[in-house]
């Protein structure tokens, strides 16, 4: 069970986190939902397609992405969070900024999705003071430079150690384990080989006492394996989400909810 703000989400079956990027420059859908009305319609479409929760992102984290001011990020995400507040769907905000976290939590967001694992000053306190869940993700370096020369002695050991260390910090701050999700951060300071090692270790990473979230949707790893451009990666995205679930992941963060939902229904039918 995931204690996710206003919601208690069963993890008996895998959950789909639908991605709503309200940015001009997200790697696969940047600019498509920058208009508030389009973003709201898209968010509701993802719920209709079977998203169990929505992840609202106001700052691209793709390699080389420019950073966004807190004011700008708030202007992007807050109207959508407000419009979705009473739709009855758990809402996540994808941010590294404690100020954005606090505003989103005050507006009722149910999960903080932080690619920086709440390392910013004040982030742990912001989360601890709320009832929201948190996704702690590993990354090596920052989007601007993380893909220049990723290097690990043992990527699985190091990612696992980091995530468990961050979970210990949260538990010490009074955050119950039922509010914590871990994520190895596919594509965040990793080579193709590093990403594949982490995905092969999904079972191990998912057995650490916390639900594991995998986000691989449309990412360059899939392009490297298939040769497909970003707009042609739905098949590989669905396949890798299904494989992650089959190996123990409990949440998949995806752009293509309907296709992923159908695939997970097939997996569930065989359990
Ligand atoms: N927890 C988690 N959060 C994430 N946020 C963004 C992206 C990148 O994907 P996307 O949001 O589609 O692109 P962009 O960061 O360019 O908006 N990937 C993850 C991920 O793998 N895990």
Tab-separated table of C-alpha atoms and ligand atoms in Angstrom:
chain	number	residue	atom	x	y	z
A	1	UNK	CA	0.000	0.000	0.000
A	2	UNK	CA	1.287	3.479	-0.850
A	3	UNK	CA	0.129	6.258	1.456
A	4	UNK	CA	-0.166	8.945	-1.169
A	5	UNK	CA	-1.526	12.142	0.356
A	6	UNK	CA	-5.322	12.003	0.153
A	7	UNK	CA	-5.196	8.465	-1.262
A	8	UNK	CA	-4.171	4.983	-0.115
A	9	UNK	CA	-3.049	3.212	-3.277
A	10	UNK	CA	-3.016	-0.548	-3.361
A	11	UNK	CA	0.146	-2.014	-4.847
A	12	UNK	CA	-1.473	-5.380	-5.423
A	13	UNK	CA	-1.330	-4.518	-9.103
A	14	UNK	CA	1.199	-2.269	-10.837
A	15	UNK	CA	0.332	1.427	-11.075
A	16	UNK	CA	0.634	3.661	-14.104
A	17	UNK	CA	1.912	7.204	-13.559
A	18	UNK	CA	0.860	9.315	-16.545
A	19	UNK	CA	3.264	12.082	-17.555
A	20	UNK	CA	1.970	15.616	-18.113
A	21	UNK	CA	4.839	17.902	-19.078
A	22	UNK	CA	3.837	21.549	-19.019
A	23	UNK	CA	7.193	22.636	-20.424
A	24	UNK	CA	8.306	24.061	-23.761
A	25	UNK	CA	11.291	21.707	-24.023
A	26	UNK	CA	10.609	18.227	-22.609
A	27	UNK	CA	12.550	15.700	-24.653
A	28	UNK	CA	9.576	13.920	-26.187
A	29	UNK	CA	6.551	16.212	-25.888
A	30	UNK	CA	7.942	19.636	-25.074
A	31	UNK	CA	5.543	22.471	-25.933
A	32	UNK	CA	2.640	20.195	-26.770
A	33	UNK	CA	0.849	20.891	-23.475
A	34	UNK	CA	2.232	24.286	-22.563
A	35	UNK	CA	-1.248	25.735	-23.107
A	36	UNK	CA	-3.229	25.238	-19.844
A	37	UNK	CA	-6.420	24.086	-21.568
A	38	UNK	CA	-4.524	21.535	-23.645
A	39	UNK	CA	-2.622	20.340	-20.582
A	40	UNK	CA	-5.860	19.854	-18.648
A	41	UNK	CA	-7.493	17.987	-21.507
A	42	UNK	CA	-4.409	15.791	-21.885
A	43	UNK	CA	-4.278	15.046	-18.150
A	44	UNK	CA	-7.923	14.014	-18.135
A	45	UNK	CA	-7.379	11.923	-21.262
A	46	UNK	CA	-4.579	10.010	-19.513
A	47	UNK	CA	-6.899	9.317	-16.581
A	48	UNK	CA	-9.589	8.107	-18.974
A	49	UNK	CA	-6.979	5.805	-20.532
A	50	UNK	CA	-6.203	4.275	-17.144
A	51	UNK	CA	-3.551	6.359	-15.405
A	52	UNK	CA	-3.560	5.643	-11.666
A	53	UNK	CA	-1.826	8.932	-10.922
A	54	UNK	CA	-0.560	11.946	-12.862
A	55	UNK	CA	2.930	13.431	-12.754
A	56	UNK	CA	2.923	17.150	-13.543
A	57	UNK	CA	6.312	18.489	-14.626
A	58	UNK	CA	7.221	22.149	-15.142
A	59	UNK	CA	10.967	21.802	-15.793
A	60	UNK	CA	12.585	19.467	-18.280
A	61	UNK	CA	15.273	17.191	-16.838
A	62	UNK	CA	16.535	15.962	-20.182
A	63	UNK	CA	20.273	15.996	-20.728
A	64	UNK	CA	21.379	19.549	-21.441
A	65	UNK	CA	18.091	21.084	-20.332
A	66	UNK	CA	18.155	24.690	-19.204
A	67	UNK	CA	17.102	25.282	-15.609
A	68	UNK	CA	13.871	27.137	-14.898
A	69	UNK	CA	13.265	29.752	-12.189
A	70	UNK	CA	10.989	28.848	-9.288
A	71	UNK	CA	8.574	31.566	-10.362
A	72	UNK	CA	8.391	30.234	-13.904
A	73	UNK	CA	7.998	26.643	-12.755
A	74	UNK	CA	5.187	27.629	-10.388
A	75	UNK	CA	3.441	29.555	-13.153
A	76	UNK	CA	3.538	26.405	-15.278
A	77	UNK	CA	2.392	23.782	-12.780
A	78	UNK	CA	0.114	25.490	-10.248
A	79	UNK	CA	-2.832	26.249	-12.560
A	80	UNK	CA	-2.967	22.629	-13.697
A	81	UNK	CA	-2.671	21.262	-10.160
A	82	UNK	CA	-5.549	23.545	-9.115
A	83	UNK	CA	-7.702	22.500	-12.062
A	84	UNK	CA	-7.120	18.792	-11.331
A	85	UNK	CA	-7.376	19.111	-7.552
A	86	UNK	CA	-10.909	17.736	-7.303
A	87	UNK	CA	-10.777	15.227	-10.156
A	88	UNK	CA	-10.293	12.356	-7.713
A	89	UNK	CA	-6.932	11.283	-9.131
A	90	UNK	CA	-3.686	11.268	-7.136
A	91	UNK	CA	-1.464	14.126	-8.274
A	92	UNK	CA	2.327	14.160	-8.328
A	93	UNK	CA	4.580	17.107	-9.059
A	94	UNK	CA	7.953	16.488	-10.696
A	95	UNK	CA	10.269	19.077	-9.154
A	96	UNK	CA	13.602	19.497	-7.352
A	97	UNK	CA	12.727	22.859	-5.787
A	98	UNK	CA	11.521	22.986	-2.172
A	99	UNK	CA	9.551	26.173	-2.908
A	100	UNK	CA	7.620	24.413	-5.671
A	101	UNK	CA	7.130	21.411	-3.392
A	102	UNK	CA	5.700	23.549	-0.595
A	103	UNK	CA	3.312	25.391	-2.932
A	104	UNK	CA	2.186	22.164	-4.571
A	105	UNK	CA	1.708	20.460	-1.195
A	106	UNK	CA	-0.341	23.423	0.020
A	107	UNK	CA	-2.466	23.019	-3.119
A	108	UNK	CA	-3.080	19.372	-2.255
A	109	UNK	CA	-0.535	17.439	-4.306
A	110	UNK	CA	-0.294	13.829	-3.170
A	111	UNK	CA	3.243	12.859	-4.203
A	112	UNK	CA	6.512	14.720	-4.660
A	113	UNK	CA	8.529	13.247	-7.512
A	114	UNK	CA	12.069	14.534	-7.029
A	115	UNK	CA	14.805	13.464	-9.460
A	116	UNK	CA	17.200	14.913	-6.884
A	117	UNK	CA	15.880	12.701	-4.053
A	118	UNK	CA	15.035	15.635	-1.730
A	119	UNK	CA	18.687	16.705	-1.419
A	120	UNK	CA	17.945	20.424	-1.782
A	121	UNK	CA	17.984	22.449	1.424
A	122	UNK	CA	14.521	22.279	3.028
A	123	UNK	CA	13.142	19.572	0.727
A	124	UNK	CA	13.024	16.804	3.352
A	125	UNK	CA	11.299	19.132	5.822
A	126	UNK	CA	8.747	20.216	3.229
A	127	UNK	CA	7.819	16.602	2.539
A	128	UNK	CA	7.957	15.486	6.169
A	129	UNK	CA	5.534	18.231	7.205
A	130	UNK	CA	2.956	16.893	4.743
A	131	UNK	CA	1.141	13.597	4.303
A	132	UNK	CA	2.312	13.247	0.726
A	133	UNK	CA	4.319	10.383	-0.708
A	134	UNK	CA	7.705	10.879	-2.313
A	135	UNK	CA	9.595	9.267	-5.179
A	136	UNK	CA	13.338	9.337	-4.503
A	137	UNK	CA	15.281	9.045	-7.737
A	138	UNK	CA	18.995	8.530	-8.324
A	139	UNK	CA	20.935	10.680	-10.764
A	140	UNK	CA	24.658	11.212	-11.265
A	141	UNK	CA	25.389	14.884	-11.863
A	142	UNK	CA	22.882	17.382	-13.240
A	143	UNK	CA	20.931	17.422	-16.516
A	144	UNK	CA	23.323	19.927	-18.035
A	145	UNK	CA	26.305	17.556	-17.840
A	146	UNK	CA	25.167	14.163	-16.567
A	147	UNK	CA	25.529	12.314	-19.857
A	148	UNK	CA	29.047	13.539	-20.645
A	149	UNK	CA	30.965	10.783	-18.849
A	150	UNK	CA	28.839	8.640	-16.486
A	151	UNK	CA	31.124	6.433	-14.407
A	152	UNK	CA	30.474	3.882	-11.636
A	153	UNK	CA	32.532	1.206	-9.907
A	154	UNK	CA	29.306	-0.808	-9.677
A	155	UNK	CA	26.209	1.031	-10.877
A	156	UNK	CA	23.669	-1.226	-9.168
A	157	UNK	CA	25.498	-1.189	-5.816
A	158	UNK	CA	25.958	2.570	-5.928
A	159	UNK	CA	22.396	3.382	-6.977
A	160	UNK	CA	20.947	0.968	-4.416
A	161	UNK	CA	23.145	2.393	-1.654
A	162	UNK	CA	22.202	5.975	-2.508
A	163	UNK	CA	18.466	5.289	-2.608
A	164	UNK	CA	18.484	3.378	0.688
A	165	UNK	CA	20.594	6.110	2.276
A	166	UNK	CA	18.043	8.738	1.221
A	167	UNK	CA	15.222	6.578	2.523
A	168	UNK	CA	16.987	6.363	5.903
A	169	UNK	CA	17.165	10.163	6.009
A	170	UNK	CA	13.444	10.428	5.355
A	171	UNK	CA	12.562	7.767	7.878
A	172	UNK	CA	14.640	9.684	10.458
A	173	UNK	CA	12.608	12.783	9.577
A	174	UNK	CA	9.449	10.878	10.448
A	175	UNK	CA	8.330	9.881	6.936
A	176	UNK	CA	6.702	6.448	7.079
A	177	UNK	CA	8.026	3.817	4.717
A	178	UNK	CA	4.520	3.556	3.228
A	179	UNK	CA	5.083	7.041	1.760
A	180	UNK	CA	8.402	6.270	0.052
A	181	UNK	CA	9.004	5.100	-3.537
A	182	UNK	CA	12.452	4.439	-5.007
A	183	UNK	CA	13.590	4.947	-8.601
A	184	UNK	CA	16.992	4.124	-10.164
A	185	UNK	CA	16.747	7.056	-12.575
A	186	UNK	CA	17.083	5.451	-15.992
A	187	UNK	CA	18.922	7.854	-18.262
A	188	UNK	CA	20.084	10.187	-15.510
A	189	UNK	CA	23.854	10.040	-15.657
A	190	UNK	CA	24.008	6.517	-17.052
A	191	UNK	CA	25.322	4.922	-20.228
A	192	UNK	CA	23.231	2.397	-22.149
A	193	UNK	CA	25.127	-0.359	-20.324
A	194	UNK	CA	24.488	1.222	-16.934
A	195	UNK	CA	20.763	1.519	-17.732
A	196	UNK	CA	20.584	-2.126	-18.810
A	197	UNK	CA	22.386	-3.278	-15.666
A	198	UNK	CA	19.895	-1.351	-13.550
A	199	UNK	CA	16.906	-2.738	-15.452
A	200	UNK	CA	18.292	-6.271	-15.148
A	201	UNK	CA	18.552	-5.623	-11.390
A	202	UNK	CA	14.908	-4.488	-11.101
A	203	UNK	CA	14.071	-7.519	-8.946
A	204	UNK	CA	16.885	-6.710	-6.518
A	205	UNK	CA	16.072	-3.002	-6.373
A	206	UNK	CA	12.362	-3.792	-5.890
A	207	UNK	CA	13.154	-6.029	-2.889
A	208	UNK	CA	14.496	-3.362	-0.562
A	209	UNK	CA	11.253	-2.725	1.323
A	210	UNK	CA	9.995	0.112	-0.896
A	211	UNK	CA	7.976	0.060	-4.121
A	212	UNK	CA	10.127	0.650	-7.180
A	213	UNK	CA	9.201	3.122	-9.901
A	214	UNK	CA	10.709	2.755	-13.375
A	215	UNK	CA	10.678	5.579	-15.918
A	216	UNK	CA	11.995	4.548	-19.319
A	217	UNK	CA	9.219	5.839	-21.570
A	218	UNK	CA	10.478	7.062	-24.945
A	219	UNK	CA	14.008	7.519	-23.578
A	220	UNK	CA	17.222	7.456	-25.586
A	221	UNK	CA	18.060	3.986	-24.183
A	222	UNK	CA	15.179	2.655	-26.277
A	223	UNK	CA	16.425	4.565	-29.282
A	224	UNK	CA	19.885	3.052	-28.838
A	225	UNK	CA	18.389	-0.469	-28.732
A	226	UNK	CA	15.938	-0.048	-31.627
A	227	UNK	CA	17.350	2.712	-33.781
A	228	UNK	CA	13.969	4.430	-33.541
A	229	UNK	CA	13.509	8.194	-33.171
A	230	UNK	CA	11.682	9.469	-30.096
A	231	UNK	CA	8.288	9.613	-31.830
A	232	UNK	CA	8.509	5.901	-32.759
A	233	UNK	CA	9.365	4.404	-29.359
A	234	UNK	CA	5.906	3.468	-28.040
A	235	UNK	CA	6.401	-0.257	-28.692
A	236	UNK	CA	9.762	-0.349	-26.955
A	237	UNK	CA	8.382	1.816	-24.142
A	238	UNK	CA	5.459	-0.522	-23.510
A	239	UNK	CA	7.686	-3.596	-23.743
A	240	UNK	CA	10.206	-2.210	-21.250
A	241	UNK	CA	7.448	-1.106	-18.853
A	242	UNK	CA	5.974	-4.611	-18.995
A	243	UNK	CA	9.392	-6.209	-18.423
A	244	UNK	CA	10.028	-3.907	-15.459
A	245	UNK	CA	6.685	-4.885	-13.923
A	246	UNK	CA	7.333	-8.557	-14.599
A	247	UNK	CA	10.621	-8.171	-12.683
A	248	UNK	CA	9.007	-6.423	-9.698
A	249	UNK	CA	8.530	-2.735	-10.442
A	250	UNK	CA	5.227	-1.488	-8.973
A	251	UNK	CA	4.923	1.881	-10.717
A	252	UNK	CA	5.755	2.737	-14.320
A	253	UNK	CA	6.024	6.375	-15.396
A	254	UNK	CA	4.839	6.621	-18.989
A	255	UNK	CA	3.658	8.978	-21.724
A	256	UNK	CA	1.522	6.382	-23.511
A	257	UNK	CA	-0.992	5.287	-20.896
A	258	UNK	CA	-3.555	3.427	-23.003
A	259	UNK	CA	-0.977	1.148	-24.623
A	260	UNK	CA	0.747	0.501	-21.303
A	261	UNK	CA	-2.550	-0.240	-19.599
A	262	UNK	CA	-3.411	-2.876	-22.206
A	263	UNK	CA	-0.007	-4.506	-21.781
A	264	UNK	CA	-0.331	-4.598	-17.988
A	265	UNK	CA	-3.806	-6.119	-18.296
A	266	UNK	CA	-2.204	-9.001	-20.188
A	267	UNK	CA	0.417	-9.420	-17.464
A	268	UNK	CA	-2.225	-9.261	-14.713
A	269	UNK	CA	-4.328	-11.908	-16.485
A	270	UNK	CA	-1.451	-14.369	-16.127
A	271	UNK	CA	-0.769	-13.721	-12.401
B	1	LIG	N1	10.878	9.647	-10.949
B	1	LIG	C1	11.208	9.952	-12.215
B	1	LIG	N2	10.975	11.195	-12.682
B	1	LIG	C2	11.326	11.507	-13.982
B	1	LIG	N3	11.107	12.763	-14.444
B	1	LIG	C3	11.445	13.082	-15.733
B	1	LIG	C4	11.995	12.114	-16.563
B	1	LIG	C5	12.317	12.467	-17.965
B	1	LIG	O1	11.208	12.194	-18.779
B	1	LIG	P1	10.185	13.329	-19.262
B	1	LIG	O2	9.523	13.950	-18.092
B	1	LIG	O3	9.301	12.793	-20.294
B	1	LIG	O4	11.137	14.400	-19.971
B	1	LIG	P2	11.592	15.827	-19.491
B	1	LIG	O5	12.376	15.627	-18.234
B	1	LIG	O6	12.404	16.323	-20.667
B	1	LIG	O7	10.346	16.661	-19.260
B	1	LIG	N4	12.241	10.846	-16.124
B	1	LIG	C6	11.901	10.525	-14.825
B	1	LIG	C7	12.137	9.209	-14.281
B	1	LIG	O8	12.666	8.293	-14.957
B	1	LIG	N5	11.776	8.977	-12.988
